[in-house]
């Protein structure tokens, strides 16, 4: 079935470091891909998305490129801040199962000054 | 601009008690969802609805019931609470995923403890 796999956390970085959080997927057809962020004590918020191969989603300095050949949607940021500390969820929806998003298990990012 | 509102925000129940969690959205979204979030488990879908008067089971529906009598409201019921239902519950809503603005809007969560 359709699924999303994220790298295990926590990811611990110093401020201004480069961030990569890996996400790979298995899906029937060509899914749309999403990254959500959950700050402490809050619900999830949509961070960025991409709906077709080679699309790049971007927001707040974060980027992710839809790579069909490697079935990946890795999240990157060039210079993280303490305020980026949160849990990041990768998710997909497929043309064959359009009722709901399928989420990965989340990756916790901790950024220290 | 309220978005998705969940009530209550916190609740402590005794084993065997019942309760209803309310989710309300003001964005005219067709789809609504209930998730639970447990440490190390990510989000697990309990039930969802693709329109007023419809409901469907998710991954972990046992012990829960839902109703969608009005488009803007999605209720999650626990008939006889168990300690295993201690969790943080999130409601979300969305348009159908065929449009360009598709994406979930989440509420801020209900933290439920069953003792």
mmCIF file with all atom_site columns, C-alpha atoms in Angstrom:
data_model
loop_
_atom_site.group_PDB
_atom_site.id
_atom_site.type_symbol
_atom_site.label_atom_id
_atom_site.label_alt_id
_atom_site.label_comp_id
_atom_site.label_asym_id
_atom_site.label_entity_id
_atom_site.label_seq_id
_atom_site.pdbx_PDB_ins_code
_atom_site.Cartn_x
_atom_site.Cartn_y
_atom_site.Cartn_z
_atom_site.occupancy
_atom_site.B_iso_or_equiv
_atom_site.pdbx_formal_charge
_atom_site.auth_seq_id
_atom_site.auth_comp_id
_atom_site.auth_asym_id
_atom_site.auth_atom_id
_atom_site.pdbx_PDB_model_num
ATOM 1   C CA . UNK A 1 1   ? 0.000   0.000  0.000   1.00 0.00 ? 1   UNK A CA 1
ATOM 2   C CA . UNK A 1 2   ? 0.853   3.661  -0.088  1.00 0.00 ? 2   UNK A CA 1
ATOM 3   C CA . UNK A 1 3   ? 3.323   4.789  2.566   1.00 0.00 ? 3   UNK A CA 1
ATOM 4   C CA . UNK A 1 4   ? 5.768   7.477  3.623   1.00 0.00 ? 4   UNK A CA 1
ATOM 5   C CA . UNK A 1 5   ? 9.111   6.840  5.320   1.00 0.00 ? 5   UNK A CA 1
ATOM 6   C CA . UNK A 1 6   ? 10.973  9.559  7.187   1.00 0.00 ? 6   UNK A CA 1
ATOM 7   C CA . UNK A 1 7   ? 14.371  9.556  8.798   1.00 0.00 ? 7   UNK A CA 1
ATOM 8   C CA . UNK A 1 8   ? 14.459  8.848  12.504  1.00 0.00 ? 8   UNK A CA 1
ATOM 9   C CA . UNK A 1 9   ? 14.918  11.767 14.835  1.00 0.00 ? 9   UNK A CA 1
ATOM 10  C CA . UNK A 1 10  ? 15.748  13.735 16.690  1.00 0.00 ? 10  UNK A CA 1
ATOM 11  C CA . UNK A 1 11  ? 17.899  15.784 14.363  1.00 0.00 ? 11  UNK A CA 1
ATOM 12  C CA . UNK A 1 12  ? 20.079  18.066 16.458  1.00 0.00 ? 12  UNK A CA 1
ATOM 13  C CA . UNK A 1 13  ? 21.770  21.079 14.847  1.00 0.00 ? 13  UNK A CA 1
ATOM 14  C CA . UNK A 1 14  ? 23.451  24.304 15.800  1.00 0.00 ? 14  UNK A CA 1
ATOM 15  C CA . UNK A 1 15  ? 21.940  27.568 14.632  1.00 0.00 ? 15  UNK A CA 1
ATOM 16  C CA . UNK A 1 16  ? 22.854  28.457 11.023  1.00 0.00 ? 16  UNK A CA 1
ATOM 17  C CA . UNK A 1 17  ? 23.606  24.827 10.116  1.00 0.00 ? 17  UNK A CA 1
ATOM 18  C CA . UNK A 1 18  ? 22.272  23.206 6.947   1.00 0.00 ? 18  UNK A CA 1
ATOM 19  C CA . UNK A 1 19  ? 19.238  20.970 7.371   1.00 0.00 ? 19  UNK A CA 1
ATOM 20  C CA . UNK A 1 20  ? 18.143  17.912 5.449   1.00 0.00 ? 20  UNK A CA 1
ATOM 21  C CA . UNK A 1 21  ? 15.263  15.698 6.554   1.00 0.00 ? 21  UNK A CA 1
ATOM 22  C CA . UNK A 1 22  ? 14.819  12.695 4.301   1.00 0.00 ? 22  UNK A CA 1
ATOM 23  C CA . UNK A 1 23  ? 11.448  11.511 3.057   1.00 0.00 ? 23  UNK A CA 1
ATOM 24  C CA . UNK A 1 24  ? 10.775  8.677  0.628   1.00 0.00 ? 24  UNK A CA 1
ATOM 25  C CA . UNK A 1 25  ? 7.464   7.290  -0.480  1.00 0.00 ? 25  UNK A CA 1
ATOM 26  C CA . UNK A 1 26  ? 5.697   4.330  -2.017  1.00 0.00 ? 26  UNK A CA 1
ATOM 27  C CA . UNK A 1 27  ? 2.562   5.136  -3.954  1.00 0.00 ? 27  UNK A CA 1
ATOM 28  C CA . UNK A 1 28  ? 0.317   4.017  -6.778  1.00 0.00 ? 28  UNK A CA 1
ATOM 29  C CA . UNK A 1 29  ? 0.346   6.535  -9.579  1.00 0.00 ? 29  UNK A CA 1
ATOM 30  C CA . UNK A 1 30  ? 1.731   10.028 -9.129  1.00 0.00 ? 30  UNK A CA 1
ATOM 31  C CA . UNK A 1 31  ? 1.027   11.432 -5.685  1.00 0.00 ? 31  UNK A CA 1
ATOM 32  C CA . UNK A 1 32  ? 1.006   14.991 -4.440  1.00 0.00 ? 32  UNK A CA 1
ATOM 33  C CA . UNK A 1 33  ? 3.578   15.503 -1.663  1.00 0.00 ? 33  UNK A CA 1
ATOM 34  C CA . UNK A 1 34  ? 3.494   17.700 1.417   1.00 0.00 ? 34  UNK A CA 1
ATOM 35  C CA . UNK A 1 35  ? 5.557   18.793 4.382   1.00 0.00 ? 35  UNK A CA 1
ATOM 36  C CA . UNK A 1 36  ? 3.763   19.778 7.583   1.00 0.00 ? 36  UNK A CA 1
ATOM 37  C CA . UNK A 1 37  ? 5.328   21.332 10.684  1.00 0.00 ? 37  UNK A CA 1
ATOM 38  C CA . UNK A 1 38  ? 4.168   20.995 14.284  1.00 0.00 ? 38  UNK A CA 1
ATOM 39  C CA . UNK A 1 39  ? 5.498   23.510 16.800  1.00 0.00 ? 39  UNK A CA 1
ATOM 40  C CA . UNK A 1 40  ? 5.366   22.532 20.498  1.00 0.00 ? 40  UNK A CA 1
ATOM 41  C CA . UNK A 1 41  ? 1.837   22.463 21.855  1.00 0.00 ? 41  UNK A CA 1
ATOM 42  C CA . UNK A 1 42  ? 0.218   23.220 18.517  1.00 0.00 ? 42  UNK A CA 1
ATOM 43  C CA . UNK A 1 43  ? -1.495  21.453 15.642  1.00 0.00 ? 43  UNK A CA 1
ATOM 44  C CA . UNK A 1 44  ? 0.172   20.745 12.320  1.00 0.00 ? 44  UNK A CA 1
ATOM 45  C CA . UNK A 1 45  ? 0.581   23.494 9.730   1.00 0.00 ? 45  UNK A CA 1
ATOM 46  C CA . UNK A 1 46  ? 1.168   23.076 6.010   1.00 0.00 ? 46  UNK A CA 1
ATOM 47  C CA . UNK A 1 47  ? 4.763   24.114 5.262   1.00 0.00 ? 47  UNK A CA 1
ATOM 48  C CA . UNK A 1 48  ? 5.043   23.398 1.539   1.00 0.00 ? 48  UNK A CA 1
ATOM 49  C CA . UNK A 1 49  ? 3.832   21.060 -1.168  1.00 0.00 ? 49  UNK A CA 1
ATOM 50  C CA . UNK A 1 50  ? 4.509   19.808 -4.706  1.00 0.00 ? 50  UNK A CA 1
ATOM 51  C CA . UNK A 1 51  ? 1.966   18.249 -7.030  1.00 0.00 ? 51  UNK A CA 1
ATOM 52  C CA . UNK A 1 52  ? 4.048   16.849 -9.895  1.00 0.00 ? 52  UNK A CA 1
ATOM 53  C CA . UNK A 1 53  ? 7.503   15.517 -10.647 1.00 0.00 ? 53  UNK A CA 1
ATOM 54  C CA . UNK A 1 54  ? 10.380  18.045 -10.533 1.00 0.00 ? 54  UNK A CA 1
ATOM 55  C CA . UNK A 1 55  ? 8.198   20.644 -8.801  1.00 0.00 ? 55  UNK A CA 1
ATOM 56  C CA . UNK A 1 56  ? 9.910   22.487 -5.973  1.00 0.00 ? 56  UNK A CA 1
ATOM 57  C CA . UNK A 1 57  ? 7.863   23.599 -3.002  1.00 0.00 ? 57  UNK A CA 1
ATOM 58  C CA . UNK A 1 58  ? 9.226   26.396 -0.851  1.00 0.00 ? 58  UNK A CA 1
ATOM 59  C CA . UNK A 1 59  ? 8.219   28.444 2.177   1.00 0.00 ? 59  UNK A CA 1
ATOM 60  C CA . UNK A 1 60  ? 9.978   30.251 5.053   1.00 0.00 ? 60  UNK A CA 1
ATOM 61  C CA . UNK A 1 61  ? 13.402  29.303 3.655   1.00 0.00 ? 61  UNK A CA 1
ATOM 62  C CA . UNK A 1 62  ? 12.526  25.597 3.450   1.00 0.00 ? 62  UNK A CA 1
ATOM 63  C CA . UNK A 1 63  ? 12.566  23.766 0.114   1.00 0.00 ? 63  UNK A CA 1
ATOM 64  C CA . UNK A 1 64  ? 11.711  20.292 -1.148  1.00 0.00 ? 64  UNK A CA 1
ATOM 65  C CA . UNK A 1 65  ? 11.861  18.900 -4.674  1.00 0.00 ? 65  UNK A CA 1
ATOM 66  C CA . UNK A 1 66  ? 9.581   16.132 -5.950  1.00 0.00 ? 66  UNK A CA 1
ATOM 67  C CA . UNK A 1 67  ? 11.934  13.462 -7.332  1.00 0.00 ? 67  UNK A CA 1
ATOM 68  C CA . UNK A 1 68  ? 9.997   10.755 -9.129  1.00 0.00 ? 68  UNK A CA 1
ATOM 69  C CA . UNK A 1 69  ? 13.087  8.755  -10.092 1.00 0.00 ? 69  UNK A CA 1
ATOM 70  C CA . UNK A 1 70  ? 14.114  8.326  -6.449  1.00 0.00 ? 70  UNK A CA 1
ATOM 71  C CA . UNK A 1 71  ? 10.579  8.569  -4.986  1.00 0.00 ? 71  UNK A CA 1
ATOM 72  C CA . UNK A 1 72  ? 11.804  11.229 -2.574  1.00 0.00 ? 72  UNK A CA 1
ATOM 73  C CA . UNK A 1 73  ? 10.785  14.626 -1.225  1.00 0.00 ? 73  UNK A CA 1
ATOM 74  C CA . UNK A 1 74  ? 13.606  15.656 1.106   1.00 0.00 ? 74  UNK A CA 1
ATOM 75  C CA . UNK A 1 75  ? 13.194  18.829 3.145   1.00 0.00 ? 75  UNK A CA 1
ATOM 76  C CA . UNK A 1 76  ? 16.122  21.283 3.168   1.00 0.00 ? 76  UNK A CA 1
ATOM 77  C CA . UNK A 1 77  ? 16.988  24.627 4.679   1.00 0.00 ? 77  UNK A CA 1
ATOM 78  C CA . UNK A 1 78  ? 20.250  26.440 4.244   1.00 0.00 ? 78  UNK A CA 1
ATOM 79  C CA . UNK A 1 79  ? 20.493  28.050 7.678   1.00 0.00 ? 79  UNK A CA 1
ATOM 80  C CA . UNK A 1 80  ? 18.274  26.893 10.541  1.00 0.00 ? 80  UNK A CA 1
ATOM 81  C CA . UNK A 1 81  ? 17.192  29.019 13.468  1.00 0.00 ? 81  UNK A CA 1
ATOM 82  C CA . UNK A 1 82  ? 16.230  28.089 17.010  1.00 0.00 ? 82  UNK A CA 1
ATOM 83  C CA . UNK A 1 83  ? 12.661  28.961 16.081  1.00 0.00 ? 83  UNK A CA 1
ATOM 84  C CA . UNK A 1 84  ? 12.656  26.108 13.515  1.00 0.00 ? 84  UNK A CA 1
ATOM 85  C CA . UNK A 1 85  ? 12.700  23.562 16.349  1.00 0.00 ? 85  UNK A CA 1
ATOM 86  C CA . UNK A 1 86  ? 9.589   21.470 15.729  1.00 0.00 ? 86  UNK A CA 1
ATOM 87  C CA . UNK A 1 87  ? 8.373   18.119 14.428  1.00 0.00 ? 87  UNK A CA 1
ATOM 88  C CA . UNK A 1 88  ? 8.230   17.809 10.635  1.00 0.00 ? 88  UNK A CA 1
ATOM 89  C CA . UNK A 1 89  ? 5.840   15.417 8.870   1.00 0.00 ? 89  UNK A CA 1
ATOM 90  C CA . UNK A 1 90  ? 6.053   14.298 5.275   1.00 0.00 ? 90  UNK A CA 1
ATOM 91  C CA . UNK A 1 91  ? 2.741   13.265 3.670   1.00 0.00 ? 91  UNK A CA 1
ATOM 92  C CA . UNK A 1 92  ? 1.186   12.241 0.375   1.00 0.00 ? 92  UNK A CA 1
ATOM 93  C CA . UNK A 1 93  ? -2.171  11.838 -1.341  1.00 0.00 ? 93  UNK A CA 1
ATOM 94  C CA . UNK A 1 94  ? -2.591  9.683  -4.435  1.00 0.00 ? 94  UNK A CA 1
ATOM 95  C CA . UNK A 1 95  ? -5.009  9.863  -7.358  1.00 0.00 ? 95  UNK A CA 1
ATOM 96  C CA . UNK A 1 96  ? -6.320  6.435  -6.341  1.00 0.00 ? 96  UNK A CA 1
ATOM 97  C CA . UNK A 1 97  ? -6.923  7.189  -2.678  1.00 0.00 ? 97  UNK A CA 1
ATOM 98  C CA . UNK A 1 98  ? -8.001  10.778 -2.542  1.00 0.00 ? 98  UNK A CA 1
ATOM 99  C CA . UNK A 1 99  ? -9.937  10.676 0.705   1.00 0.00 ? 99  UNK A CA 1
ATOM 100 C CA . UNK A 1 100 ? -7.023  11.346 3.014   1.00 0.00 ? 100 UNK A CA 1
ATOM 101 C CA . UNK A 1 101 ? -3.374  12.197 3.437   1.00 0.00 ? 101 UNK A CA 1
ATOM 102 C CA . UNK A 1 102 ? -0.910  9.474  4.400   1.00 0.00 ? 102 UNK A CA 1
ATOM 103 C CA . UNK A 1 103 ? 1.592   10.769 6.943   1.00 0.00 ? 103 UNK A CA 1
ATOM 104 C CA . UNK A 1 104 ? 5.077   9.702  7.879   1.00 0.00 ? 104 UNK A CA 1
ATOM 105 C CA . UNK A 1 105 ? 5.890   9.244  11.557  1.00 0.00 ? 105 UNK A CA 1
ATOM 106 C CA . UNK A 1 106 ? 7.490   12.680 11.915  1.00 0.00 ? 106 UNK A CA 1
ATOM 107 C CA . UNK A 1 107 ? 11.041  13.880 12.533  1.00 0.00 ? 107 UNK A CA 1
ATOM 108 C CA . UNK A 1 108 ? 11.874  16.054 15.505  1.00 0.00 ? 108 UNK A CA 1
ATOM 109 C CA . UNK A 1 109 ? 14.320  18.898 14.835  1.00 0.00 ? 109 UNK A CA 1
ATOM 110 C CA . UNK A 1 110 ? 16.151  20.543 17.720  1.00 0.00 ? 110 UNK A CA 1
ATOM 111 C CA . UNK A 1 111 ? 18.210  23.647 16.984  1.00 0.00 ? 111 UNK A CA 1
ATOM 112 C CA . UNK A 1 112 ? 20.562  24.991 19.638  1.00 0.00 ? 112 UNK A CA 1
ATOM 113 C CA . UNK A 1 113 ? 22.038  28.491 19.768  1.00 0.00 ? 113 UNK A CA 1
ATOM 114 C CA . UNK B 2 1   ? -10.525 33.922 11.056  1.00 0.00 ? 1   UNK B CA 1
ATOM 115 C CA . UNK B 2 2   ? -11.045 30.915 13.330  1.00 0.00 ? 2   UNK B CA 1
ATOM 116 C CA . UNK B 2 3   ? -10.216 27.999 10.977  1.00 0.00 ? 3   UNK B CA 1
ATOM 117 C CA . UNK B 2 4   ? -10.618 24.748 12.932  1.00 0.00 ? 4   UNK B CA 1
ATOM 118 C CA . UNK B 2 5   ? -11.677 24.970 16.563  1.00 0.00 ? 5   UNK B CA 1
ATOM 119 C CA . UNK B 2 6   ? -11.547 22.029 18.965  1.00 0.00 ? 6   UNK B CA 1
ATOM 120 C CA . UNK B 2 7   ? -13.276 21.876 22.316  1.00 0.00 ? 7   UNK B CA 1
ATOM 121 C CA . UNK B 2 8   ? -12.338 21.123 24.999  1.00 0.00 ? 8   UNK B CA 1
ATOM 122 C CA . UNK B 2 9   ? -8.584  21.693 25.023  1.00 0.00 ? 9   UNK B CA 1
ATOM 123 C CA . UNK B 2 10  ? -7.943  19.494 28.040  1.00 0.00 ? 10  UNK B CA 1
ATOM 124 C CA . UNK B 2 11  ? -9.963  16.796 29.765  1.00 0.00 ? 11  UNK B CA 1
ATOM 125 C CA . UNK B 2 12  ? -9.416  14.148 32.408  1.00 0.00 ? 12  UNK B CA 1
ATOM 126 C CA . UNK B 2 13  ? -11.801 11.192 32.396  1.00 0.00 ? 13  UNK B CA 1
ATOM 127 C CA . UNK B 2 14  ? -12.216 8.206  34.649  1.00 0.00 ? 14  UNK B CA 1
ATOM 128 C CA . UNK B 2 15  ? -12.198 4.755  33.066  1.00 0.00 ? 15  UNK B CA 1
ATOM 129 C CA . UNK B 2 16  ? -15.666 3.927  31.785  1.00 0.00 ? 16  UNK B CA 1
ATOM 130 C CA . UNK B 2 17  ? -16.872 7.517  31.452  1.00 0.00 ? 17  UNK B CA 1
ATOM 131 C CA . UNK B 2 18  ? -18.075 8.878  28.149  1.00 0.00 ? 18  UNK B CA 1
ATOM 132 C CA . UNK B 2 19  ? -17.394 12.160 26.422  1.00 0.00 ? 19  UNK B CA 1
ATOM 133 C CA . UNK B 2 20  ? -17.696 13.971 23.098  1.00 0.00 ? 20  UNK B CA 1
ATOM 134 C CA . UNK B 2 21  ? -15.013 16.051 21.440  1.00 0.00 ? 21  UNK B CA 1
ATOM 135 C CA . UNK B 2 22  ? -16.266 18.792 19.161  1.00 0.00 ? 22  UNK B CA 1
ATOM 136 C CA . UNK B 2 23  ? -14.564 20.020 16.018  1.00 0.00 ? 23  UNK B CA 1
ATOM 137 C CA . UNK B 2 24  ? -15.917 23.062 14.191  1.00 0.00 ? 24  UNK B CA 1
ATOM 138 C CA . UNK B 2 25  ? -14.609 24.624 10.969  1.00 0.00 ? 25  UNK B CA 1
ATOM 139 C CA . UNK B 2 26  ? -15.667 27.851 9.279   1.00 0.00 ? 26  UNK B CA 1
ATOM 140 C CA . UNK B 2 27  ? -13.989 27.338 5.899   1.00 0.00 ? 27  UNK B CA 1
ATOM 141 C CA . UNK B 2 28  ? -16.843 25.440 4.214   1.00 0.00 ? 28  UNK B CA 1
ATOM 142 C CA . UNK B 2 29  ? -14.578 22.393 3.844   1.00 0.00 ? 29  UNK B CA 1
ATOM 143 C CA . UNK B 2 30  ? -16.125 19.152 2.653   1.00 0.00 ? 30  UNK B CA 1
ATOM 144 C CA . UNK B 2 31  ? -13.702 16.763 4.333   1.00 0.00 ? 31  UNK B CA 1
ATOM 145 C CA . UNK B 2 32  ? -13.036 16.406 8.053   1.00 0.00 ? 32  UNK B CA 1
ATOM 146 C CA . UNK B 2 33  ? -10.774 14.065 10.018  1.00 0.00 ? 33  UNK B CA 1
ATOM 147 C CA . UNK B 2 34  ? -10.007 12.904 13.536  1.00 0.00 ? 34  UNK B CA 1
ATOM 148 C CA . UNK B 2 35  ? -6.455  11.808 14.413  1.00 0.00 ? 35  UNK B CA 1
ATOM 149 C CA . UNK B 2 36  ? -4.774  10.751 17.586  1.00 0.00 ? 36  UNK B CA 1
ATOM 150 C CA . UNK B 2 37  ? -1.122  11.461 18.288  1.00 0.00 ? 37  UNK B CA 1
ATOM 151 C CA . UNK B 2 38  ? 0.887   9.358  20.724  1.00 0.00 ? 38  UNK B CA 1
ATOM 152 C CA . UNK B 2 39  ? 4.610   9.619  21.510  1.00 0.00 ? 39  UNK B CA 1
ATOM 153 C CA . UNK B 2 40  ? 6.665   7.841  18.864  1.00 0.00 ? 40  UNK B CA 1
ATOM 154 C CA . UNK B 2 41  ? 3.545   6.858  16.880  1.00 0.00 ? 41  UNK B CA 1
ATOM 155 C CA . UNK B 2 42  ? 3.024   9.855  14.661  1.00 0.00 ? 42  UNK B CA 1
ATOM 156 C CA . UNK B 2 43  ? -0.556  10.584 13.615  1.00 0.00 ? 43  UNK B CA 1
ATOM 157 C CA . UNK B 2 44  ? -3.104  7.790  13.361  1.00 0.00 ? 44  UNK B CA 1
ATOM 158 C CA . UNK B 2 45  ? -6.425  8.333  11.616  1.00 0.00 ? 45  UNK B CA 1
ATOM 159 C CA . UNK B 2 46  ? -9.464  7.390  13.710  1.00 0.00 ? 46  UNK B CA 1
ATOM 160 C CA . UNK B 2 47  ? -12.436 8.326  11.509  1.00 0.00 ? 47  UNK B CA 1
ATOM 161 C CA . UNK B 2 48  ? -13.093 10.750 8.710   1.00 0.00 ? 48  UNK B CA 1
ATOM 162 C CA . UNK B 2 49  ? -15.923 12.254 6.691   1.00 0.00 ? 49  UNK B CA 1
ATOM 163 C CA . UNK B 2 50  ? -16.075 13.319 3.047   1.00 0.00 ? 50  UNK B CA 1
ATOM 164 C CA . UNK B 2 51  ? -19.320 15.241 3.429   1.00 0.00 ? 51  UNK B CA 1
ATOM 165 C CA . UNK B 2 52  ? -22.271 16.039 5.632   1.00 0.00 ? 52  UNK B CA 1
ATOM 166 C CA . UNK B 2 53  ? -23.990 12.862 6.780   1.00 0.00 ? 53  UNK B CA 1
ATOM 167 C CA . UNK B 2 54  ? -21.086 10.571 5.813   1.00 0.00 ? 54  UNK B CA 1
ATOM 168 C CA . UNK B 2 55  ? -18.412 8.919  7.949   1.00 0.00 ? 55  UNK B CA 1
ATOM 169 C CA . UNK B 2 56  ? -15.739 6.289  7.372   1.00 0.00 ? 56  UNK B CA 1
ATOM 170 C CA . UNK B 2 57  ? -13.301 4.313  9.497   1.00 0.00 ? 57  UNK B CA 1
ATOM 171 C CA . UNK B 2 58  ? -9.611  5.067  9.597   1.00 0.00 ? 58  UNK B CA 1
ATOM 172 C CA . UNK B 2 59  ? -6.714  3.026  10.975  1.00 0.00 ? 59  UNK B CA 1
ATOM 173 C CA . UNK B 2 60  ? -7.755  2.909  14.631  1.00 0.00 ? 60  UNK B CA 1
ATOM 174 C CA . UNK B 2 61  ? -11.577 3.271  14.876  1.00 0.00 ? 61  UNK B CA 1
ATOM 175 C CA . UNK B 2 62  ? -12.271 0.852  17.742  1.00 0.00 ? 62  UNK B CA 1
ATOM 176 C CA . UNK B 2 63  ? -13.696 2.480  20.848  1.00 0.00 ? 63  UNK B CA 1
ATOM 177 C CA . UNK B 2 64  ? -14.720 5.654  19.008  1.00 0.00 ? 64  UNK B CA 1
ATOM 178 C CA . UNK B 2 65  ? -17.814 6.847  17.181  1.00 0.00 ? 65  UNK B CA 1
ATOM 179 C CA . UNK B 2 66  ? -18.329 9.947  15.056  1.00 0.00 ? 66  UNK B CA 1
ATOM 180 C CA . UNK B 2 67  ? -21.118 12.002 13.583  1.00 0.00 ? 67  UNK B CA 1
ATOM 181 C CA . UNK B 2 68  ? -21.270 14.693 10.881  1.00 0.00 ? 68  UNK B CA 1
ATOM 182 C CA . UNK B 2 69  ? -24.799 16.045 11.125  1.00 0.00 ? 69  UNK B CA 1
ATOM 183 C CA . UNK B 2 70  ? -23.767 19.515 9.969   1.00 0.00 ? 70  UNK B CA 1
ATOM 184 C CA . UNK B 2 71  ? -21.097 20.319 7.402   1.00 0.00 ? 71  UNK B CA 1
ATOM 185 C CA . UNK B 2 72  ? -19.159 22.526 9.775   1.00 0.00 ? 72  UNK B CA 1
ATOM 186 C CA . UNK B 2 73  ? -19.086 20.121 12.740  1.00 0.00 ? 73  UNK B CA 1
ATOM 187 C CA . UNK B 2 74  ? -17.472 16.726 13.280  1.00 0.00 ? 74  UNK B CA 1
ATOM 188 C CA . UNK B 2 75  ? -18.000 15.048 16.651  1.00 0.00 ? 75  UNK B CA 1
ATOM 189 C CA . UNK B 2 76  ? -15.826 12.309 18.138  1.00 0.00 ? 76  UNK B CA 1
ATOM 190 C CA . UNK B 2 77  ? -17.366 10.211 20.896  1.00 0.00 ? 77  UNK B CA 1
ATOM 191 C CA . UNK B 2 78  ? -15.848 7.878  23.430  1.00 0.00 ? 78  UNK B CA 1
ATOM 192 C CA . UNK B 2 79  ? -18.602 5.674  24.854  1.00 0.00 ? 79  UNK B CA 1
ATOM 193 C CA . UNK B 2 80  ? -16.547 4.003  27.595  1.00 0.00 ? 80  UNK B CA 1
ATOM 194 C CA . UNK B 2 81  ? -13.122 5.554  28.010  1.00 0.00 ? 81  UNK B CA 1
ATOM 195 C CA . UNK B 2 82  ? -10.070 3.362  28.580  1.00 0.00 ? 82  UNK B CA 1
ATOM 196 C CA . UNK B 2 83  ? -6.540  4.330  29.674  1.00 0.00 ? 83  UNK B CA 1
ATOM 197 C CA . UNK B 2 84  ? -5.325  3.300  26.198  1.00 0.00 ? 84  UNK B CA 1
ATOM 198 C CA . UNK B 2 85  ? -7.282  6.260  24.836  1.00 0.00 ? 85  UNK B CA 1
ATOM 199 C CA . UNK B 2 86  ? -5.064  8.727  26.654  1.00 0.00 ? 86  UNK B CA 1
ATOM 200 C CA . UNK B 2 87  ? -3.698  10.788 23.798  1.00 0.00 ? 87  UNK B CA 1
ATOM 201 C CA . UNK B 2 88  ? -3.724  14.115 22.030  1.00 0.00 ? 88  UNK B CA 1
ATOM 202 C CA . UNK B 2 89  ? -6.577  14.306 19.528  1.00 0.00 ? 89  UNK B CA 1
ATOM 203 C CA . UNK B 2 90  ? -6.412  16.487 16.446  1.00 0.00 ? 90  UNK B CA 1
ATOM 204 C CA . UNK B 2 91  ? -9.186  17.428 14.089  1.00 0.00 ? 91  UNK B CA 1
ATOM 205 C CA . UNK B 2 92  ? -8.470  18.567 10.532  1.00 0.00 ? 92  UNK B CA 1
ATOM 206 C CA . UNK B 2 93  ? -10.501 19.725 7.564   1.00 0.00 ? 93  UNK B CA 1
ATOM 207 C CA . UNK B 2 94  ? -9.836  20.118 3.861   1.00 0.00 ? 94  UNK B CA 1
ATOM 208 C CA . UNK B 2 95  ? -11.307 20.670 0.441   1.00 0.00 ? 95  UNK B CA 1
ATOM 209 C CA . UNK B 2 96  ? -11.360 17.639 -1.881  1.00 0.00 ? 96  UNK B CA 1
ATOM 210 C CA . UNK B 2 97  ? -7.775  16.884 -2.987  1.00 0.00 ? 97  UNK B CA 1
ATOM 211 C CA . UNK B 2 98  ? -8.376  17.599 -6.666  1.00 0.00 ? 98  UNK B CA 1
ATOM 212 C CA . UNK B 2 99  ? -8.009  21.357 -6.380  1.00 0.00 ? 99  UNK B CA 1
ATOM 213 C CA . UNK B 2 100 ? -4.884  23.560 -6.339  1.00 0.00 ? 100 UNK B CA 1
ATOM 214 C CA . UNK B 2 101 ? -5.358  24.730 -2.760  1.00 0.00 ? 101 UNK B CA 1
ATOM 215 C CA . UNK B 2 102 ? -5.588  21.293 -1.229  1.00 0.00 ? 102 UNK B CA 1
ATOM 216 C CA . UNK B 2 103 ? -4.123  20.812 2.207   1.00 0.00 ? 103 UNK B CA 1
ATOM 217 C CA . UNK B 2 104 ? -5.312  20.045 5.691   1.00 0.00 ? 104 UNK B CA 1
ATOM 218 C CA . UNK B 2 105 ? -6.082  22.740 8.252   1.00 0.00 ? 105 UNK B CA 1
ATOM 219 C CA . UNK B 2 106 ? -5.585  21.371 11.766  1.00 0.00 ? 106 UNK B CA 1
ATOM 220 C CA . UNK B 2 107 ? -7.067  22.373 15.078  1.00 0.00 ? 107 UNK B CA 1
ATOM 221 C CA . UNK B 2 108 ? -4.836  22.968 18.087  1.00 0.00 ? 108 UNK B CA 1
ATOM 222 C CA . UNK B 2 109 ? -5.666  19.648 19.719  1.00 0.00 ? 109 UNK B CA 1
ATOM 223 C CA . UNK B 2 110 ? -7.425  18.158 22.732  1.00 0.00 ? 110 UNK B CA 1
ATOM 224 C CA . UNK B 2 111 ? -5.260  16.558 25.395  1.00 0.00 ? 111 UNK B CA 1
ATOM 225 C CA . UNK B 2 112 ? -7.232  13.705 26.955  1.00 0.00 ? 112 UNK B CA 1
ATOM 226 C CA . UNK B 2 113 ? -6.117  11.714 29.983  1.00 0.00 ? 113 UNK B CA 1
ATOM 227 C CA . UNK B 2 114 ? -8.041  8.627  31.095  1.00 0.00 ? 114 UNK B CA 1
ATOM 228 C CA . UNK B 2 115 ? -7.289  7.501  34.641  1.00 0.00 ? 115 UNK B CA 1
#
